[in-house]
Amino acid sequence: MQTAERLHFSAEDYLAWEATQAEKHEFVAGEVFAMVGARQDHVVVSLNIASALRQRLRGTPCRSYMADMKLKVEAADAFFYPDVMVSCHLDDRKSEQFISNPSLIVEVLSDSTADYDRGGKFVAYRKLNSLKEYLIVDIAARRVECCRRTTSNDWLLHDYVGEVDCELTSLGIQIPMAEIFEDIEAA
């Protein structure tokens, strides 16, 4: 991630400033980072996942959100724009600018963000008590890494590769890998 202009804000000042910006920026501990545009495959996979989630969650209290909805991680003094997330929490339905209680977060890897998505960002996400699963989607490898919180608050990795279903136990649903990677040409 690159810093926008080395701007430093409080969380409240960031929200006010971000509302006036043409581009998206993430916020971590007072620092603001410009978001770069995504490649087509990244957008297609994100949309495939968000669409699959929306379809399977109809009639439940859960909602899926795409990249334009901010996520507040208060314990990390941060705001992020995950590629996809799901919240089943009533307070999140009432919030207009951000959600704070996701059950599921999905990040689709890109060359520039892969290390951060697996490292510092996941460290921040783990501070969310509501988070049950974190999906890391690797388009090049056609792989989904599902990090699932255990009852002892540890994180267990489940790897999905090939023609299998990706199980999201936090939501009680499955998404076939073929659906996640639909319309993506084989490498």
Protein backbone atom coordinates (compact mmCIF):
# COMPACT_ATOMS: atom_id res chain seq x y z
CA MET A 1 0.00 0.00 0.00
CA GLN A 2 1.15 3.51 -0.70
CA THR A 3 0.46 6.50 1.50
CA ALA A 4 -1.80 9.09 -0.16
CA GLU A 5 0.15 12.21 0.83
CA ARG A 6 1.34 11.28 4.30
CA LEU A 7 -1.88 12.75 5.66
CA HIS A 8 -2.67 12.20 9.34
CA PHE A 9 -6.22 12.28 10.65
CA SER A 10 -8.37 11.25 13.53
CA ALA A 11 -10.98 8.64 12.58
CA GLU A 12 -13.71 11.31 12.58
CA ASP A 13 -11.67 13.70 10.41
CA TYR A 14 -10.87 10.85 8.02
CA LEU A 15 -14.58 10.02 7.56
CA ALA A 16 -15.42 13.66 6.84
CA TRP A 17 -12.47 14.04 4.44
CA GLU A 18 -13.08 10.69 2.70
CA ALA A 19 -16.69 11.69 1.93
CA THR A 20 -15.35 14.54 -0.26
CA GLN A 21 -12.81 12.45 -2.20
CA ALA A 22 -13.22 11.08 -5.71
CA GLU A 23 -10.97 8.09 -4.94
CA LYS A 24 -11.14 5.65 -2.03
CA HIS A 25 -8.62 5.70 0.81
CA GLU A 26 -8.04 3.29 3.67
CA PHE A 27 -7.17 4.58 7.13
CA VAL A 28 -4.82 2.94 9.64
CA ALA A 29 -3.84 4.60 12.92
CA GLY A 30 -4.06 8.15 11.57
CA GLU A 31 -2.44 7.41 8.22
CA VAL A 32 -4.36 7.47 4.94
CA PHE A 33 -3.60 5.19 1.99
CA ALA A 34 -4.87 5.65 -1.57
CA MET A 35 -6.60 2.63 -3.10
CA VAL A 36 -5.52 1.62 -6.58
CA GLY A 37 -7.88 0.39 -9.26
CA ALA A 38 -8.40 -3.36 -9.60
CA ARG A 39 -7.80 -5.52 -12.66
CA GLN A 40 -10.74 -7.05 -14.49
CA ASP A 41 -10.28 -10.59 -13.12
CA HIS A 42 -10.18 -9.17 -9.59
CA VAL A 43 -13.49 -7.36 -10.14
CA VAL A 44 -15.13 -10.39 -11.79
CA VAL A 45 -14.17 -12.75 -8.94
CA SER A 46 -15.30 -10.23 -6.30
CA LEU A 47 -18.64 -9.86 -8.07
CA ASN A 48 -19.01 -13.64 -8.43
CA ILE A 49 -18.54 -14.08 -4.69
CA ALA A 50 -20.79 -11.16 -3.70
CA SER A 51 -23.51 -12.38 -6.07
CA ALA A 52 -23.28 -15.95 -4.78
CA LEU A 53 -23.50 -14.71 -1.20
CA ARG A 54 -26.46 -12.43 -1.93
CA GLN A 55 -28.35 -15.23 -3.63
CA ARG A 56 -27.73 -17.70 -0.80
CA LEU A 57 -28.44 -15.20 2.00
CA ARG A 58 -31.84 -14.01 0.74
CA GLY A 59 -34.43 -14.18 3.48
CA THR A 60 -31.84 -14.13 6.26
CA PRO A 61 -30.72 -11.20 8.43
CA CYS A 62 -27.35 -11.26 6.64
CA ARG A 63 -26.25 -8.84 3.89
CA SER A 64 -23.32 -9.00 1.53
CA TYR A 65 -21.36 -5.85 0.72
CA MET A 66 -18.87 -5.06 -2.03
CA ALA A 67 -15.76 -2.92 -2.21
CA ASP A 68 -17.42 0.49 -1.78
CA MET A 69 -18.58 -0.14 1.80
CA LYS A 70 -16.06 0.74 4.50
CA LEU A 71 -15.25 -1.59 7.38
CA LYS A 72 -14.43 -0.03 10.74
CA VAL A 73 -11.97 -1.93 12.93
CA GLU A 74 -12.07 0.18 16.07
CA ALA A 75 -9.50 -1.90 17.97
CA ALA A 76 -6.98 -1.21 15.17
CA ASP A 77 -8.03 2.44 14.69
CA ALA A 78 -8.65 1.58 11.05
CA PHE A 79 -11.08 1.71 8.14
CA PHE A 80 -10.70 -0.69 5.22
CA TYR A 81 -12.49 -1.43 1.95
CA PRO A 82 -12.62 -5.25 1.79
CA ASP A 83 -13.48 -6.71 -1.60
CA VAL A 84 -16.54 -8.47 -0.13
CA MET A 85 -17.94 -8.85 3.36
CA VAL A 86 -21.07 -10.16 5.07
CA SER A 87 -22.72 -8.81 8.19
CA CYS A 88 -25.68 -10.32 10.00
CA HIS A 89 -25.65 -7.64 12.72
CA LEU A 90 -28.61 -5.26 13.05
CA ASP A 91 -26.40 -2.27 13.95
CA ASP A 92 -24.63 -2.59 10.59
CA ARG A 93 -27.94 -2.26 8.72
CA LYS A 94 -28.49 1.09 10.45
CA SER A 95 -25.01 2.49 9.71
CA GLU A 96 -24.67 4.54 6.53
CA GLN A 97 -20.89 5.00 6.24
CA PHE A 98 -19.38 1.73 7.43
CA ILE A 99 -20.03 -1.63 9.03
CA SER A 100 -18.31 -2.85 12.18
CA ASN A 101 -19.55 -6.41 12.77
CA PRO A 102 -18.85 -8.63 9.77
CA SER A 103 -19.08 -12.40 10.01
CA LEU A 104 -17.13 -12.90 6.80
CA ILE A 105 -14.49 -10.83 4.99
CA VAL A 106 -13.13 -11.66 1.53
CA GLU A 107 -9.97 -10.25 -0.02
CA VAL A 108 -9.07 -11.10 -3.61
CA LEU A 109 -5.30 -10.98 -3.92
CA SER A 110 -3.44 -8.69 -6.25
CA ASP A 111 0.33 -8.52 -6.69
CA SER A 112 0.54 -5.21 -4.84
CA THR A 113 -1.59 -6.20 -1.83
CA ALA A 114 -1.04 -9.96 -1.32
CA ASP A 115 1.49 -9.66 1.50
CA TYR A 116 -0.54 -7.02 3.32
CA ASP A 117 -3.81 -8.96 2.90
CA ARG A 118 -2.21 -12.04 4.46
CA GLY A 119 -0.26 -10.07 7.08
CA GLY A 120 -1.06 -6.68 8.57
CA LYS A 121 -4.61 -6.51 7.31
CA PHE A 122 -5.45 -9.97 8.68
CA VAL A 123 -3.91 -8.95 12.03
CA ALA A 124 -6.33 -6.00 12.13
CA TYR A 125 -9.31 -8.10 10.98
CA ARG A 126 -8.71 -10.65 13.74
CA LYS A 127 -9.47 -7.90 16.27
CA LEU A 128 -13.12 -8.00 15.16
CA ASN A 129 -14.99 -10.17 17.65
CA SER A 130 -17.76 -10.76 15.10
CA LEU A 131 -15.43 -12.15 12.42
CA LYS A 132 -15.78 -15.91 11.96
CA GLU A 133 -14.14 -16.46 8.56
CA TYR A 134 -11.62 -14.65 6.36
CA LEU A 135 -11.30 -15.72 2.73
CA ILE A 136 -8.16 -14.99 0.73
CA VAL A 137 -8.76 -15.64 -2.96
CA ASP A 138 -5.76 -16.33 -5.20
CA ILE A 139 -6.92 -16.04 -8.82
CA ALA A 140 -3.64 -17.22 -10.39
CA ALA A 141 -3.62 -20.42 -8.31
CA ARG A 142 -7.44 -20.80 -8.43
CA ARG A 143 -7.32 -21.26 -4.71
CA VAL A 144 -9.35 -20.03 -1.76
CA GLU A 145 -7.76 -19.96 1.68
CA CYS A 146 -10.45 -19.89 4.36
CA CYS A 147 -9.17 -18.85 7.77
CA ARG A 148 -11.84 -19.92 10.26
CA ARG A 149 -11.98 -18.84 13.92
CA THR A 150 -12.23 -21.77 16.32
CA THR A 151 -14.14 -21.82 19.61
CA SER A 152 -10.79 -21.31 21.40
CA ASN A 153 -10.22 -18.11 19.34
CA ASP A 154 -7.48 -19.68 17.20
CA TRP A 155 -7.55 -19.46 13.41
CA LEU A 156 -7.60 -22.65 11.35
CA LEU A 157 -6.74 -22.64 7.63
CA HIS A 158 -8.95 -24.58 5.19
CA ASP A 159 -7.58 -24.73 1.64
CA TYR A 160 -9.97 -25.05 -1.31
CA VAL A 161 -8.54 -25.98 -4.71
CA GLY A 162 -10.06 -27.75 -7.68
CA GLU A 163 -13.67 -28.71 -8.32
CA VAL A 164 -14.88 -28.58 -4.74
CA ASP A 165 -17.25 -26.39 -2.76
CA CYS A 166 -15.91 -23.63 -0.56
CA GLU A 167 -17.66 -24.09 2.76
CA LEU A 168 -18.59 -21.02 4.78
CA THR A 169 -19.60 -22.53 8.09
CA SER A 170 -20.24 -19.12 9.68
CA LEU A 171 -23.12 -18.63 7.24
CA GLY A 172 -24.09 -22.28 6.74
CA ILE A 173 -23.55 -22.12 2.97
CA GLN A 174 -21.30 -23.48 0.23
CA ILE A 175 -20.09 -21.89 -2.99
CA PRO A 176 -18.66 -24.09 -5.73
CA MET A 177 -15.16 -23.08 -6.78
CA ALA A 178 -16.39 -23.10 -10.41
CA GLU A 179 -18.85 -20.34 -9.44
CA ILE A 180 -16.16 -18.29 -7.68
CA PHE A 181 -13.90 -18.42 -10.75
CA GLU A 182 -16.65 -18.25 -13.38
CA ASP A 183 -15.62 -16.27 -16.50
CA ILE A 184 -11.93 -16.36 -15.55
CA GLU A 185 -9.68 -17.81 -18.23
CA ALA A 186 -7.32 -20.58 -17.14
CA ALA A 187 -3.72 -19.40 -16.86
